JSON list of C-alpha atoms in Angstrom, two decimals:
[
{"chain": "A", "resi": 1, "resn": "UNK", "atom": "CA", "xyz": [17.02, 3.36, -6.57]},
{"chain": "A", "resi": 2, "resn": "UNK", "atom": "CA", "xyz": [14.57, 3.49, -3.53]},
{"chain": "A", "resi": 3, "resn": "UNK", "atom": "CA", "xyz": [14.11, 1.05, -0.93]},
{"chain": "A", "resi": 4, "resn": "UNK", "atom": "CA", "xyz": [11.11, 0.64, 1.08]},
{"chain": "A", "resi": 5, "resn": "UNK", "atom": "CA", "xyz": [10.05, -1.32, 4.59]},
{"chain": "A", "resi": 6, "resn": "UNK", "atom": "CA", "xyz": [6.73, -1.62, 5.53]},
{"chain": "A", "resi": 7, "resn": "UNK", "atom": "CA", "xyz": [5.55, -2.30, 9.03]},
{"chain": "A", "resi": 8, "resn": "UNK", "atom": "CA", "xyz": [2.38, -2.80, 11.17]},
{"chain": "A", "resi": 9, "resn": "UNK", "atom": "CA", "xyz": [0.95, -5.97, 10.08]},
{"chain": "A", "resi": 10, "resn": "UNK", "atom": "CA", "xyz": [-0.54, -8.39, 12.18]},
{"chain": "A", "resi": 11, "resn": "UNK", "atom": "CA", "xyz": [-3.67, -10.59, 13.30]},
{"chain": "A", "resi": 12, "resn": "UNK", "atom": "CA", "xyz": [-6.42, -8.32, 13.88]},
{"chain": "A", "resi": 13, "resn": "UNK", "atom": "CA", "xyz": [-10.24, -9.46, 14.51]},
{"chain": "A", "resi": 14, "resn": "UNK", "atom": "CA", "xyz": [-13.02, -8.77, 11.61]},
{"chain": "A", "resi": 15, "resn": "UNK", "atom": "CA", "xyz": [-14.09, -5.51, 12.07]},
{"chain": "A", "resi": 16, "resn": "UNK", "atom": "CA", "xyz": [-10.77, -4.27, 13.27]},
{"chain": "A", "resi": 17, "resn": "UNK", "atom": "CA", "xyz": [-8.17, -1.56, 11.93]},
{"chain": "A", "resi": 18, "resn": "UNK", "atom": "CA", "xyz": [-4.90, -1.86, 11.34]},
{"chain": "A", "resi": 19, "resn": "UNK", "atom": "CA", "xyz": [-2.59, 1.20, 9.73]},
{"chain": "A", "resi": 20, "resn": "UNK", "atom": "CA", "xyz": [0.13, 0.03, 7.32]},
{"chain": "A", "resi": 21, "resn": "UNK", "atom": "CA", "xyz": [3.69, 1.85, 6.75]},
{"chain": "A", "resi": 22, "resn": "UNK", "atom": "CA", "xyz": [5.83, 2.30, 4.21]},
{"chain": "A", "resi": 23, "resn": "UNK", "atom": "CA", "xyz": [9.03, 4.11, 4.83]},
{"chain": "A", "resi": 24, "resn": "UNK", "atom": "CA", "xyz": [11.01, 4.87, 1.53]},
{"chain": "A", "resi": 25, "resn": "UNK", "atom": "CA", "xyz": [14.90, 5.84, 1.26]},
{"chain": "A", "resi": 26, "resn": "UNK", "atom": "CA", "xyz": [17.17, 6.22, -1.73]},
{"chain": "A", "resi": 27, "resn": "UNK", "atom": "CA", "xyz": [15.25, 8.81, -3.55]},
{"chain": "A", "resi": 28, "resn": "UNK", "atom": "CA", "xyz": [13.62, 12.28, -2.84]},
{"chain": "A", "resi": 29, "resn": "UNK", "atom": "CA", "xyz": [10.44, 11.25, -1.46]},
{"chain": "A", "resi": 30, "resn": "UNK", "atom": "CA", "xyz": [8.26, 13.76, -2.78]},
{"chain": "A", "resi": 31, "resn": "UNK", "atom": "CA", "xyz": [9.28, 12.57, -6.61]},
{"chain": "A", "resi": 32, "resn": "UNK", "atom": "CA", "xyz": [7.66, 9.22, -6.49]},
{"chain": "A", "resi": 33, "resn": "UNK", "atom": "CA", "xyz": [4.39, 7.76, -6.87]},
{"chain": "A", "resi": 34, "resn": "UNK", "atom": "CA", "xyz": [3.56, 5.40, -3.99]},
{"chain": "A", "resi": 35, "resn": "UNK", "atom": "CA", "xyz": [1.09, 2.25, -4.35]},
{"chain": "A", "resi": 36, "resn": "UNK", "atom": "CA", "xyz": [-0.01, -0.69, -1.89]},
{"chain": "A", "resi": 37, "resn": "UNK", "atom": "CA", "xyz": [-0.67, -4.10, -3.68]},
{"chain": "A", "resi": 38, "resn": "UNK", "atom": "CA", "xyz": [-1.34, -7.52, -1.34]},
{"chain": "A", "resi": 39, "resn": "UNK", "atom": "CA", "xyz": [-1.20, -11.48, -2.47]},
{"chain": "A", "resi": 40, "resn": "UNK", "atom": "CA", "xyz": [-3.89, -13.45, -0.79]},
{"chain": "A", "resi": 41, "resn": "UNK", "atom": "CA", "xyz": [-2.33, -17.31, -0.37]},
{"chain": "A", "resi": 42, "resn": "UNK", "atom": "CA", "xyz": [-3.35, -19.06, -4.04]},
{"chain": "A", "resi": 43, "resn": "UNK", "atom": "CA", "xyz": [-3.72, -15.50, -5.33]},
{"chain": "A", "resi": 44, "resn": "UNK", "atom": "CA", "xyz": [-2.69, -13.36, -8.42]},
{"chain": "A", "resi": 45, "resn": "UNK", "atom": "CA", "xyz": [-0.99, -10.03, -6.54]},
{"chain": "A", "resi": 46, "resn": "UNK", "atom": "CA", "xyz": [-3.96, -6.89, -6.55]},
{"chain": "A", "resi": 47, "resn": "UNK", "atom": "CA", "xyz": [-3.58, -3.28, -6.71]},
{"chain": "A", "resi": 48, "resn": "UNK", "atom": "CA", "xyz": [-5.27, -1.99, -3.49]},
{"chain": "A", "resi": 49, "resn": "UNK", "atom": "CA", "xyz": [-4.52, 2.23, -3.46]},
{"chain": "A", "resi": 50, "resn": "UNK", "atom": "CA", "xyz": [-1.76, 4.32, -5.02]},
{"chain": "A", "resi": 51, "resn": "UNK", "atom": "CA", "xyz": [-1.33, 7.77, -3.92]},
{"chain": "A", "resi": 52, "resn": "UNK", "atom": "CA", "xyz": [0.43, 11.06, -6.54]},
{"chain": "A", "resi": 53, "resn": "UNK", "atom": "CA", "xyz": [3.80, 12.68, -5.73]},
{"chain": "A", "resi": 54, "resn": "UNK", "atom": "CA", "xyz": [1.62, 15.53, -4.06]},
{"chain": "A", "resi": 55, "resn": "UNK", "atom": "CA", "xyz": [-0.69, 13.27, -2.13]},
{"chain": "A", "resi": 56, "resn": "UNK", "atom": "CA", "xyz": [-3.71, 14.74, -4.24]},
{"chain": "A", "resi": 57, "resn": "UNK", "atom": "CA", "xyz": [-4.67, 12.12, -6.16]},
{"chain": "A", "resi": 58, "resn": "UNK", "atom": "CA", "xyz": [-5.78, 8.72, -4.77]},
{"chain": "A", "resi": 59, "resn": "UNK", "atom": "CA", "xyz": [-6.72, 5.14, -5.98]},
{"chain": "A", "resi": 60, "resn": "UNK", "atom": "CA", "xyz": [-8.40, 2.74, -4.83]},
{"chain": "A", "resi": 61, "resn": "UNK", "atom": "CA", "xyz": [-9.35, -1.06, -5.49]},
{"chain": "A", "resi": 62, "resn": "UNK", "atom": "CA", "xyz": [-13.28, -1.43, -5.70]},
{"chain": "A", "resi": 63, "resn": "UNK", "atom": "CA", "xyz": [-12.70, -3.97, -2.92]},
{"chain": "A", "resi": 64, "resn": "UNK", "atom": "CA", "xyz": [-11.37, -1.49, -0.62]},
{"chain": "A", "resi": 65, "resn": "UNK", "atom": "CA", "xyz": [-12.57, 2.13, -1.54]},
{"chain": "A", "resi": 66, "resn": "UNK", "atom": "CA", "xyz": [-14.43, 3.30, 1.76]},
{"chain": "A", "resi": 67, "resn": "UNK", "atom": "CA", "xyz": [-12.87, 0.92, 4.46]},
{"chain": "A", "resi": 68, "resn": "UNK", "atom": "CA", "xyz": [-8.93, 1.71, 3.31]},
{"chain": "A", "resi": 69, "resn": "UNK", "atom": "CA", "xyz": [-7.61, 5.00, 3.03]},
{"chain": "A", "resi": 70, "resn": "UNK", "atom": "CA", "xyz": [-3.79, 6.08, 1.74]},
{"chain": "A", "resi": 71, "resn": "UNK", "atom": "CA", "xyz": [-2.24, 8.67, 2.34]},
{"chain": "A", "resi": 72, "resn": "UNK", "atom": "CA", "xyz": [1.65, 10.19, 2.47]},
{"chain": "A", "resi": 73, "resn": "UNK", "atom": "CA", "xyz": [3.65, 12.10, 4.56]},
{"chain": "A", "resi": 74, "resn": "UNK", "atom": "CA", "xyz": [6.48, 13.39, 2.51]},
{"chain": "A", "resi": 75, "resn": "UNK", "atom": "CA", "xyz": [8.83, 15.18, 5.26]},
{"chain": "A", "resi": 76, "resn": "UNK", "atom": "CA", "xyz": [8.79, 11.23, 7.38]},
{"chain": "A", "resi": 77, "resn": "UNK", "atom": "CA", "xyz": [9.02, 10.06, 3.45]},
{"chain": "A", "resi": 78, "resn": "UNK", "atom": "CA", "xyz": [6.39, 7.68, 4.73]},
{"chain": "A", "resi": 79, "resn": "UNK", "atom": "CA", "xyz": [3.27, 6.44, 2.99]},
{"chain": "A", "resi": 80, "resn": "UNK", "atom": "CA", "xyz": [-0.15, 4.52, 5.29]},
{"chain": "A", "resi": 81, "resn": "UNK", "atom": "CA", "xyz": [-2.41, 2.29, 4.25]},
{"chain": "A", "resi": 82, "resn": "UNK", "atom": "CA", "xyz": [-5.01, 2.97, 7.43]},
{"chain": "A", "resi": 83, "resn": "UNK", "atom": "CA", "xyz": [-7.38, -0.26, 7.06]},
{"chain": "A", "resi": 84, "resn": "UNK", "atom": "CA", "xyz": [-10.70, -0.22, 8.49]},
{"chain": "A", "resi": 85, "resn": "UNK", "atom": "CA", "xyz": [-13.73, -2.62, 9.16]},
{"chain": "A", "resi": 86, "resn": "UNK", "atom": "CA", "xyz": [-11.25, -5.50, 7.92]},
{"chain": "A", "resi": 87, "resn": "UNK", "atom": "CA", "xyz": [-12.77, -8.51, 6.33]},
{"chain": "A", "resi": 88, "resn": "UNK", "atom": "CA", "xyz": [-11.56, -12.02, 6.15]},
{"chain": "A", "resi": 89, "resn": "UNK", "atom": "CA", "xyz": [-10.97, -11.38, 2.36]},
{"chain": "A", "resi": 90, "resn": "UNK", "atom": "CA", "xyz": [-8.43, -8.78, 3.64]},
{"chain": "A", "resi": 91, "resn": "UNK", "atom": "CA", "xyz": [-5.75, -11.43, 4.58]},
{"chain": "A", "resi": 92, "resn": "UNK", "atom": "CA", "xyz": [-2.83, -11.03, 2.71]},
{"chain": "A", "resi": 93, "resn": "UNK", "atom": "CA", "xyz": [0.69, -10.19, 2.56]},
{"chain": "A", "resi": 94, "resn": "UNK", "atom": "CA", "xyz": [0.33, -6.28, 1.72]},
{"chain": "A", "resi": 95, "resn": "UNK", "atom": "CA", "xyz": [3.45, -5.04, -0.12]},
{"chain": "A", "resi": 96, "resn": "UNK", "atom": "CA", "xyz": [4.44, -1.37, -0.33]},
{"chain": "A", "resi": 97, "resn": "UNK", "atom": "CA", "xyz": [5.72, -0.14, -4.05]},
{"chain": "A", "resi": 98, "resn": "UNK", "atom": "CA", "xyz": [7.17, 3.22, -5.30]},
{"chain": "A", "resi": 99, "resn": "UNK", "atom": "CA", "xyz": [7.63, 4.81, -9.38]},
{"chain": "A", "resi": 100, "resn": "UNK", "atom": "CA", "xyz": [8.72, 7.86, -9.93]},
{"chain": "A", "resi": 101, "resn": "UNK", "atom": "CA", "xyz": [6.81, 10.28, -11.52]},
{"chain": "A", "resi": 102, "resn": "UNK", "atom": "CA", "xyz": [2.95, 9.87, -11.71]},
{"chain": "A", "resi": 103, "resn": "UNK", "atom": "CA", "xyz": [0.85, 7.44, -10.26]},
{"chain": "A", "resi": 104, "resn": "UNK", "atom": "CA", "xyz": [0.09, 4.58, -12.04]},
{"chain": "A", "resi": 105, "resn": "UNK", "atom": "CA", "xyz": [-2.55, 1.61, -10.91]},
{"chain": "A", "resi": 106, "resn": "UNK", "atom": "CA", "xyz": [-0.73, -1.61, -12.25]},
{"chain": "A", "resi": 107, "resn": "UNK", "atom": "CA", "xyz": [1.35, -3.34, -10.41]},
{"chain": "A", "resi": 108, "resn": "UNK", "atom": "CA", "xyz": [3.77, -3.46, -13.45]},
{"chain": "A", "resi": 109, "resn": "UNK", "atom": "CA", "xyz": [4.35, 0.23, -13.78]},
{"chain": "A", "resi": 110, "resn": "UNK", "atom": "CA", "xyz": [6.33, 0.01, -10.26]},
{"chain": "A", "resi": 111, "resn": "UNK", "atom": "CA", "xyz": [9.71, -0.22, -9.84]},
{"chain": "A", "resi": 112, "resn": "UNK", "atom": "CA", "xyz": [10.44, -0.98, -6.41]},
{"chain": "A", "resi": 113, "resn": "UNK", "atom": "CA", "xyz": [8.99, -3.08, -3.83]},
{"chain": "A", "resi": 114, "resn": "UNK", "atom": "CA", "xyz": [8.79, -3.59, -0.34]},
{"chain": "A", "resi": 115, "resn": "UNK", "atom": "CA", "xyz": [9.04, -6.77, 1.06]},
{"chain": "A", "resi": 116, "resn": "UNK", "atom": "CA", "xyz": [5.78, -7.04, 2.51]},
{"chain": "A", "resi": 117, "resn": "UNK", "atom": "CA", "xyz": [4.32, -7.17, 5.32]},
{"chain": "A", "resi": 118, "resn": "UNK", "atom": "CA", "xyz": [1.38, -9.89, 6.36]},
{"chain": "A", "resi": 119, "resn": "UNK", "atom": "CA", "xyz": [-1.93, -8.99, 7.68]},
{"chain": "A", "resi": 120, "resn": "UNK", "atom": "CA", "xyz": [-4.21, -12.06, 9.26]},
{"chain": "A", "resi": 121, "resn": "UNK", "atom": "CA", "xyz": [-8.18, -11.23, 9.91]},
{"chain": "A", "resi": 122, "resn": "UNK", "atom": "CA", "xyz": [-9.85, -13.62, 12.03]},
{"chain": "A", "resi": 123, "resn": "UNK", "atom": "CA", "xyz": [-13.14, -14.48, 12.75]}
]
């Protein structure tokens, strides 16, 4: 069983940055794979970045690879989704998941879910 929170959404401009957290509870952190997946209003949920156990292997949606960036600290059993140069296409309610054992990139492979947190871009 884990349970994860995420904080630090919000309105931000086009062009902003916003960073994303994730903290997890109810398992050792360093054992599970983390992922970030967001539902755009009208919208099928999308995979957006996973991150291994270790923090050395990372995913990323085509749509986000070079503005997003995931990463994990495992002592603050934390995981960030730092989002850069944000687009109106970014808008969504981002949701943090966790697996344990290796990262997977499907939304089904997850086990656990956050309860999301929204992020606005404006024009």
């Amino acid at each position: 069983q884990v349970q994860l929170v995420e904080s630090g959404g919000g309105l931000v401009q086009a062009g902003g940055s916003l960073r994303l957290s994730c903290a997890a509870s109810g398992r050792t952190f360093s054992s599970i794979s983390m992922g970030w997946f967001r539902q755009a209003p009208g919208k099928e949920r999308e995979f957006v970045a996973a991150i291994s156990r270790g923090g050395t292997k990372l995913y990323y949606s085509d749509s986000v690879k070079g503005r997003f960036t995931i990463s994990r600290d495992n002592a603050k059993s934390t995981v960030y989704l730092q989002m850069n140069s944000l687009q109106l296409e970014d808008t969504a309610v981002y949701y943090c998941a966790a697996v344990q054992g290796a990262v997977p990139t499907s939304s089904g492979r997850y086990d656990y879910w956050g309860q999301g947190t929204p992020v606005t871009v404006s024009s």
